[in-house]
GROMACS .gro file of C-alpha atoms in nm:
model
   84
    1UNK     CA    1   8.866   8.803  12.230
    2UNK     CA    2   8.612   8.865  11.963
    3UNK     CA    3   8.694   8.882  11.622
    4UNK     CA    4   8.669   9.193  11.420
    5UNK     CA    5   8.369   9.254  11.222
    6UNK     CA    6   8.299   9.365  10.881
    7UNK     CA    7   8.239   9.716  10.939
    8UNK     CA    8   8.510   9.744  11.189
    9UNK     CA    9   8.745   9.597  10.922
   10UNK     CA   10   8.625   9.865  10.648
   11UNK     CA   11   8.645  10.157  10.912
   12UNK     CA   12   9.004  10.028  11.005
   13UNK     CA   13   9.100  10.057  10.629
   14UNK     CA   14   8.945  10.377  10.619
   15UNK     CA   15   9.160  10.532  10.887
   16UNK     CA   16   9.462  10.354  10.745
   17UNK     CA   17   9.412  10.530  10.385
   18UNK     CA   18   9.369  10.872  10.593
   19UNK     CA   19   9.724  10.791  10.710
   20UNK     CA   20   9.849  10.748  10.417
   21UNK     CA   21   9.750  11.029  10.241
   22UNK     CA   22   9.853  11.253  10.524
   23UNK     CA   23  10.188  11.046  10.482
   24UNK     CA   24  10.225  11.122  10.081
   25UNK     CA   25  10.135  11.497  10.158
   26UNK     CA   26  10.374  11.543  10.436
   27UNK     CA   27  10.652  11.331  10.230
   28UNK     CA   28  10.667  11.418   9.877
   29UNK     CA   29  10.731  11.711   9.670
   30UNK     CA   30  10.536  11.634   9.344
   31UNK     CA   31  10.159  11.799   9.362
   32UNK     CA   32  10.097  11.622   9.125
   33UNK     CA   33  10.148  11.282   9.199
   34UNK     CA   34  10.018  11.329   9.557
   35UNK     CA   35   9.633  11.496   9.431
   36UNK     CA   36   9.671  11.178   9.196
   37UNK     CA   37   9.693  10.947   9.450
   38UNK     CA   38   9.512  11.102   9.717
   39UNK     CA   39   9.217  11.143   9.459
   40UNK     CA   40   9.205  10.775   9.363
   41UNK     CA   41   9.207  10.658   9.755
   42UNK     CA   42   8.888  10.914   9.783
   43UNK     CA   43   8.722  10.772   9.545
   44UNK     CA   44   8.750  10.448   9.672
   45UNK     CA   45   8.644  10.591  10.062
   46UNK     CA   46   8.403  10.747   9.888
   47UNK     CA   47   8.273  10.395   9.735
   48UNK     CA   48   8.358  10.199  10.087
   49UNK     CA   49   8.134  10.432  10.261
   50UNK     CA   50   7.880  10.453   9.967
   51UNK     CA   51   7.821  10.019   9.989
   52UNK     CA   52   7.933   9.972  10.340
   53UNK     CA   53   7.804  10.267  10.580
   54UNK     CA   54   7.529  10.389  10.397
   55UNK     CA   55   7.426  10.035  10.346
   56UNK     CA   56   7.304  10.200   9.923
   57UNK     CA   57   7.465   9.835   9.792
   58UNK     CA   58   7.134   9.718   9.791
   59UNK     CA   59   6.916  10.030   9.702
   60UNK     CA   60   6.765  10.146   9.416
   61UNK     CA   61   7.001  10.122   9.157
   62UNK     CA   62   6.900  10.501   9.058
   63UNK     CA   63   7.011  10.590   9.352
   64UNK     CA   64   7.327  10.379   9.398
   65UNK     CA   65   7.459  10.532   9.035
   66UNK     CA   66   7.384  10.887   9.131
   67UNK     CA   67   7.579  10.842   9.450
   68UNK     CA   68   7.850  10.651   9.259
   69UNK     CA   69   7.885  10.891   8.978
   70UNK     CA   70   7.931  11.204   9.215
   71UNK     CA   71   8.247  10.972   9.370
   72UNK     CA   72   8.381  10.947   9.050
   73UNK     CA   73   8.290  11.276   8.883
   74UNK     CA   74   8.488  11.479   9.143
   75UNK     CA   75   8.751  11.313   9.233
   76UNK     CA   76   8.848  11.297   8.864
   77UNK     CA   77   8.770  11.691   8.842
   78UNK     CA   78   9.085  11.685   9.112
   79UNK     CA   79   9.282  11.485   8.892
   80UNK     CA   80   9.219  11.705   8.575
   81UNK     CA   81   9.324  12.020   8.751
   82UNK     CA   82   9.624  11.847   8.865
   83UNK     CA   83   9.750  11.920   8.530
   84UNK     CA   84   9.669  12.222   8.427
   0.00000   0.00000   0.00000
């Protein structure tokens, strides 16, 4: 049997952090804690699929910030709200 590749590895972990945010949202009762958590894990799909799937880990590095920083920007937008 062959062995799993790189990208099949990264798309496995992918569907395994979609689990587990579907498991925090379906489990606990604190909004709070749960947009927390579920935005840090988007941020880093966001990031996986950024330097993996798009293959922008060896662009321009323009490019590869712009990307990065909309990943980050958001996501932390989510977190802010979270507390208001």
């Amino acid at each position: 049997m062959k062995s799993l590749g790189k990208i099949e590895f990264y798309w496995g972990a992918l569907i395994a952090i979609t689990l587990f945010n579907t498991l925090l949202g379906e489990q606990f009762e604190s909004s709070a804690l749960v947009s927390v958590l579920v935005a840090l894990t988007v941020m880093y799909k966001g990031l996986t699929v950024i330097d993996h799937f798009m293959e922008l880990r060896h662009a321009h590095k323009y490019l590869r910030l712009m990307m990065r920083f909309y990943l980050i920007l958001f996501p932390s937008l989510i977190i802010m709200t979270a507390f208001f």
